[in-house]
Coordinates of C-alpha atoms and ligand atoms in Angstrom, one line a residue:
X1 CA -106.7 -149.5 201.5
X2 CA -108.3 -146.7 200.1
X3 CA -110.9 -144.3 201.9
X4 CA -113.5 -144.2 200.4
X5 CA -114.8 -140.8 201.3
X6 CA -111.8 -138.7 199.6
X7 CA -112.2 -137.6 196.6
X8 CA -110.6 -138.7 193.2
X9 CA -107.5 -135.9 192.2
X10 CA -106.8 -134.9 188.4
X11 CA -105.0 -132.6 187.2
X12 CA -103.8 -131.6 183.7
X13 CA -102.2 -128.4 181.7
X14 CA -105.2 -126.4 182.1
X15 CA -109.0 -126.4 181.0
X16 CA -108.8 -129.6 178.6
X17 CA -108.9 -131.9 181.8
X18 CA -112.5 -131.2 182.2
X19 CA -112.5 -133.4 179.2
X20 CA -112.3 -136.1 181.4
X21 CA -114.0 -134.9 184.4
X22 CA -117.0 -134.6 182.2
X23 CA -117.0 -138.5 181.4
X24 CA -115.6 -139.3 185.5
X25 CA -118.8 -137.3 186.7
X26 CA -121.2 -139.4 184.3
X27 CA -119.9 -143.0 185.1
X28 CA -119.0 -141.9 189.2
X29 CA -121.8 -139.6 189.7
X30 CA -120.9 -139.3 193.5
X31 CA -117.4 -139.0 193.9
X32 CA -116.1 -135.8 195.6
X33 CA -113.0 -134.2 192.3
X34 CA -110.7 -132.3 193.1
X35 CA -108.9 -130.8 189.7
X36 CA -106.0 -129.1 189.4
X37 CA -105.0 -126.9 185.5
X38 CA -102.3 -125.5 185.4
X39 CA -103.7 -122.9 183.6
X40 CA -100.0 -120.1 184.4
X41 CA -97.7 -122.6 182.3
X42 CA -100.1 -124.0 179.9
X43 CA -99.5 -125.4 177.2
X44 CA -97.6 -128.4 178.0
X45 CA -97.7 -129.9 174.7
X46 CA -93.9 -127.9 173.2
X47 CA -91.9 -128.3 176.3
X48 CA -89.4 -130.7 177.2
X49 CA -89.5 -133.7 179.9
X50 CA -87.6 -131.9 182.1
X51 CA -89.5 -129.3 182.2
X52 CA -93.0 -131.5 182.1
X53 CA -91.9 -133.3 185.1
X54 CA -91.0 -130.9 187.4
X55 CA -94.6 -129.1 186.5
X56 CA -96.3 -132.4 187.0
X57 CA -94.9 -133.5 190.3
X58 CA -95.8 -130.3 191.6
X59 CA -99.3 -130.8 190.4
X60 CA -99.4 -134.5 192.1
X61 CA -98.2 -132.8 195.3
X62 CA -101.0 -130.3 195.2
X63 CA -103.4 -133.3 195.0
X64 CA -102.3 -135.2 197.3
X65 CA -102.3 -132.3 199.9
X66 CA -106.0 -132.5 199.4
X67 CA -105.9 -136.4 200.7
X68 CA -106.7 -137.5 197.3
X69 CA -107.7 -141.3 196.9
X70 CA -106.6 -141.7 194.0
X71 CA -104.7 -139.5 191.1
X72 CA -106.0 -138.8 187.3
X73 CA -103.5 -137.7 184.9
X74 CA -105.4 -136.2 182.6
X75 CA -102.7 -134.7 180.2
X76 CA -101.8 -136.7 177.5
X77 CA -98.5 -134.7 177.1
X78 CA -97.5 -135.3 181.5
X79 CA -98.5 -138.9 181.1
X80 CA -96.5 -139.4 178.1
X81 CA -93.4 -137.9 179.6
X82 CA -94.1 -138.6 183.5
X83 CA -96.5 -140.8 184.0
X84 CA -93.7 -144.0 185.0
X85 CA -92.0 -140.9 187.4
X86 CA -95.3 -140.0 189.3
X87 CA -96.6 -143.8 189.7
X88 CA -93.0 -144.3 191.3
X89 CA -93.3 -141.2 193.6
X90 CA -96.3 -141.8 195.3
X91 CA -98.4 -144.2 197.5
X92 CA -101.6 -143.7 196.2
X93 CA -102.4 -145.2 193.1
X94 CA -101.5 -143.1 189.5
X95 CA -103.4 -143.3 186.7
X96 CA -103.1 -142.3 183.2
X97 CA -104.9 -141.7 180.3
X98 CA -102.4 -143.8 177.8
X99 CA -103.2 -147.4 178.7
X100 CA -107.2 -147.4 178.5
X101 CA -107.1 -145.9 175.3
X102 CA -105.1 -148.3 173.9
X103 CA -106.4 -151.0 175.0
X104 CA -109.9 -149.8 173.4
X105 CA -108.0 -149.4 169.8
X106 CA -106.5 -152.6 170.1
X107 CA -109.7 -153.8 170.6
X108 CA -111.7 -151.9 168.6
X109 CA -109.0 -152.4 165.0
X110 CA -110.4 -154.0 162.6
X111 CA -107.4 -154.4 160.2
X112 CA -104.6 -153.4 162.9
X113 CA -104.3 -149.7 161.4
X114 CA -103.8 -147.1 164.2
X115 CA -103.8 -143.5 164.3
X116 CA -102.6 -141.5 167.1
X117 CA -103.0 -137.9 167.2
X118 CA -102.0 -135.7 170.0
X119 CA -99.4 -132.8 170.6
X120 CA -95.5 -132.9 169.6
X121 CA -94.5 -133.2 173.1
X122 CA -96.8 -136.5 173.0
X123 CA -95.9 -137.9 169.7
X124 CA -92.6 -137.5 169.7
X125 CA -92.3 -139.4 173.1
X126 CA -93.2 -143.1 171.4
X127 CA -95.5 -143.9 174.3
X128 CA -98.3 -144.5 172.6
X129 CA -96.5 -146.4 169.5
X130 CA -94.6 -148.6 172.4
X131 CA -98.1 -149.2 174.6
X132 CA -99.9 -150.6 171.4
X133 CA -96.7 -152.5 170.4
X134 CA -96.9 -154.2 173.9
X135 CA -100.5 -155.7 172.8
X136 CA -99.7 -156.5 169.9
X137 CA -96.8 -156.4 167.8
X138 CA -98.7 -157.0 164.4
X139 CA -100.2 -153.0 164.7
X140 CA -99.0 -150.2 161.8
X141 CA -99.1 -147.5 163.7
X142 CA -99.1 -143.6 161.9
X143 CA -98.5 -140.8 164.4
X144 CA -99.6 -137.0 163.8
X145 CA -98.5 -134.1 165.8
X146 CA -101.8 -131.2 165.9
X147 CA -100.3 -128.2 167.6
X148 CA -102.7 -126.0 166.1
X149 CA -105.6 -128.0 167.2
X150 CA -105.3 -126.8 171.0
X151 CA -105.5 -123.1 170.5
X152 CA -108.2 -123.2 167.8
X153 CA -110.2 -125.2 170.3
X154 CA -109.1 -122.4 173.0
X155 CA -110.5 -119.7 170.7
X156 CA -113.7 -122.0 170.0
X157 CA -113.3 -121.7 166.5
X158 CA -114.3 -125.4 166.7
X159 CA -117.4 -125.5 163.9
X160 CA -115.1 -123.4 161.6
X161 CA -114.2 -124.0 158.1
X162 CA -110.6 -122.4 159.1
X163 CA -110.6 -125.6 161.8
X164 CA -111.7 -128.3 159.2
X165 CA -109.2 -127.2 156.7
X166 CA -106.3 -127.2 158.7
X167 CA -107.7 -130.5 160.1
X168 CA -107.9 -131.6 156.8
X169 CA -104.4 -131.0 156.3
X170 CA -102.6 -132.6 159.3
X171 CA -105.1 -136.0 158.9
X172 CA -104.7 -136.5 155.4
X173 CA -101.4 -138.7 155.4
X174 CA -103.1 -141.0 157.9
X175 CA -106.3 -141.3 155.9
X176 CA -104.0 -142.1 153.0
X177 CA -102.6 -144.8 154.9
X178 CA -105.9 -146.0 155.3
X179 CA -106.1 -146.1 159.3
X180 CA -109.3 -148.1 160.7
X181 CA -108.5 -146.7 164.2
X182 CA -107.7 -143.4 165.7
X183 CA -106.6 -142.3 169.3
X184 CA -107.5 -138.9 170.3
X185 CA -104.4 -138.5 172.4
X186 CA -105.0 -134.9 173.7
X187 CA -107.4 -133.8 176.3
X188 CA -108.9 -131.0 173.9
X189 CA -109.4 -133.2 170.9
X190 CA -112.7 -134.6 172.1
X191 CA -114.0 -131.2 171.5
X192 CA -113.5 -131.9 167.7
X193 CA -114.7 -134.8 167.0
X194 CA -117.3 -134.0 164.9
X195 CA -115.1 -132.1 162.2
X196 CA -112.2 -135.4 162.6
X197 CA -115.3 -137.8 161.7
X198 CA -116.3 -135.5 158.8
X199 CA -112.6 -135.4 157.6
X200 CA -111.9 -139.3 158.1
X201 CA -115.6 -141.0 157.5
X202 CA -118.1 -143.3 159.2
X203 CA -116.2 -146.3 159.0
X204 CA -112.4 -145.0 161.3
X205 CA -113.1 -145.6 164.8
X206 CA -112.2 -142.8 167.1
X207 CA -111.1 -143.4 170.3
X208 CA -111.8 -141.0 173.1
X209 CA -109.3 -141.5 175.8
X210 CA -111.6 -139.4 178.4
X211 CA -114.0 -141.3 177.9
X212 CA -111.7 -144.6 178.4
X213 CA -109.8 -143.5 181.3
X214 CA -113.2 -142.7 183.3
X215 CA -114.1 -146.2 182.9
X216 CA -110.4 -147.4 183.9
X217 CA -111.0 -145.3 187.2
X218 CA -114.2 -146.9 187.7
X219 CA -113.4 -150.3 187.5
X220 CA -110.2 -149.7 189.7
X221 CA -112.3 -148.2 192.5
X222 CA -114.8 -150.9 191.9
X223 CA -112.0 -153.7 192.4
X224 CA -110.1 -152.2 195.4
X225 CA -113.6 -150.8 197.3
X226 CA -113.2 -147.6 197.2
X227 CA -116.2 -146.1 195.8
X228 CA -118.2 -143.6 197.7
X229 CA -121.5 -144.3 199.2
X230 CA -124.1 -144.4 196.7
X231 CA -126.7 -142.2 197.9
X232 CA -124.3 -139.1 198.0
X233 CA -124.4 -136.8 195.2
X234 CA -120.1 -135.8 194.6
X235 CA -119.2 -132.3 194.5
X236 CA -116.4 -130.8 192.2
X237 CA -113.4 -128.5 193.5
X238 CA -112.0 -126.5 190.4
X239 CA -108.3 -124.9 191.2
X240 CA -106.0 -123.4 188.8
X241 CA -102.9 -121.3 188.9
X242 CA -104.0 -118.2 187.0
X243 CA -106.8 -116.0 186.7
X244 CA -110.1 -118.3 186.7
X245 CA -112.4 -116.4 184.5
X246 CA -111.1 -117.6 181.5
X247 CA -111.6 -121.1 182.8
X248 CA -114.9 -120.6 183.4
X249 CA -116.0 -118.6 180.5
X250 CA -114.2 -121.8 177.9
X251 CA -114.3 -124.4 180.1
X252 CA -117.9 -125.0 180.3
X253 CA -117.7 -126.5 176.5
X254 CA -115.4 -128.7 177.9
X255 CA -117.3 -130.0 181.0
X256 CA -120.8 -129.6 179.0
X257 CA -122.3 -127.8 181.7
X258 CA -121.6 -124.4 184.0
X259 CA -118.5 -124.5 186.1
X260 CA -118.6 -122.7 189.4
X261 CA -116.3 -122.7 192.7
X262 CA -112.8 -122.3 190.7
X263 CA -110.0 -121.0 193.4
X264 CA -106.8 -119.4 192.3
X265 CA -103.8 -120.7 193.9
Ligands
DGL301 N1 -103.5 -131.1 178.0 C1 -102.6 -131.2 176.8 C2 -102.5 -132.7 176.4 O1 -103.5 -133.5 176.6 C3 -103.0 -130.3 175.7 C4 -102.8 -128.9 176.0 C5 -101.3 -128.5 176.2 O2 -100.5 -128.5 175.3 O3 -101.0 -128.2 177.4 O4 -101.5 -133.1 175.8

């Protein structure tokens, strides 16, 4: 049973996590977050599973030293390559950002044509092609490896025609392939999705796992009654293991509004 008065843990590579905390605080207004970016050993999105593991069951233990509820995996690359590990590990439930997504392209797929975009760590790992097999078998899927997304978003050069061109470059095989669907399978890529629906058109669906997972969370909290009292506004707990004032001075695009109360640890 969960209680209801602890707070919701999430953690991911660094400042692309507020991704997700940004949709979390809009449909769970008063839940207490705690987040966790590992902002020393970002990125996440070249290194191995081995490597992604380790980093990501130390993240989980930071969490649930804060008595955590309930943990977010906001990292496309750790919940790719250790999200089974960390549901295994602990108690309280694990949740990543993989399934909800999917399950929104699935739906949402007109003529079963799926993009996925995301990092290499990500793509290469097949999760994402294997999770929309599971639904349905029937689905062409075309996979894309970004890299260079993350740091142009890092270096907000994201209304720049040095952006859309290199975004015009890495999407054009899928939009050749005539995809009606495309997941967003990195926590930064939400951040672009104005210059990805100038590149692909009107008519591809994009799928915003943030904004999926957020819902997930709800309805999970909703079903096992452990959602905070209503009346109580949540409160946000930013910790990271580098410097913060580069968190602060990016991440605000990312949460859409000011960050404040980051500790170091
Ligand atoms: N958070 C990572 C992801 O969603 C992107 C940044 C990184 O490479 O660490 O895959």
């Amino acid at each position: 049973m969960m209680e209801n008065n602890q707070a919701i843990g999430i953690f991911d590579s660094g400042l692309g996590g507020l991704t997700v905390i940004r949709e979390l605080l809009k449909a769970l207004p008063n839940e207490n977050i705690v987040y966790f970016g590992d902002t020393a050993r970002v990125p996440y999105g070249n290194k191995s599973k081995k490597t992604i593991s380790r980093f990501s069951i130390e993240n989980a233990d930071f969490l649930i030293k804060h008595k955590v509820k309930i943990i977010v995996v906001a990292c496309n690359t750790s919940c790719s390559l250790s999200l089974n590990l960390l549901k295994k590990k602990y108690k309280v439930p694990v949740v990543g950002v993989i399934e909800p997504a999917v399950r929104k392209a699935v739906e949402r797929s007109r003529g079963l044509r799926v993009g996925v975009i995301g990092t290499r760590g990500t793509i290469k790992s097949n999760v994402y092609n294997q999770a929309l097999k599971r639904i349905n078998k029937r689905i062409k899927i075309f996979s894309k490896s970004c890299p260079l997304f993350v740091p142009l978003i890092e270096e907000d050069w994201i209304n720049d025609d040095i952006t859309l061109n290199i975004g015009r470059r890495y999407l054009s095989e899928l939009k050749k392939r005539e995809i009606d669907t495309l997941i967003l399978a990195c926590t930064h890529y939400p951040l672009l999705m104005k210059a990805i629906r100038k590149i692909m058109g009107r008519e591809v669906e994009l799928i915003n796992s943030a904004e999926e997972v957020a819902g997930h969370v709800k309805e999970l909290l909703e079903l096992s009654g452990g959602l905070r009292g209503a009346k109580q506004k949540g409160r946000c707990l930013f910790y990271v293991s580098d410097e913060p004032a580069q968190f602060v001075k990016v991440g605000g695009k990312f949460l859409g509004r000011k960050i404040s109360c980051v500790r170091k640890v």
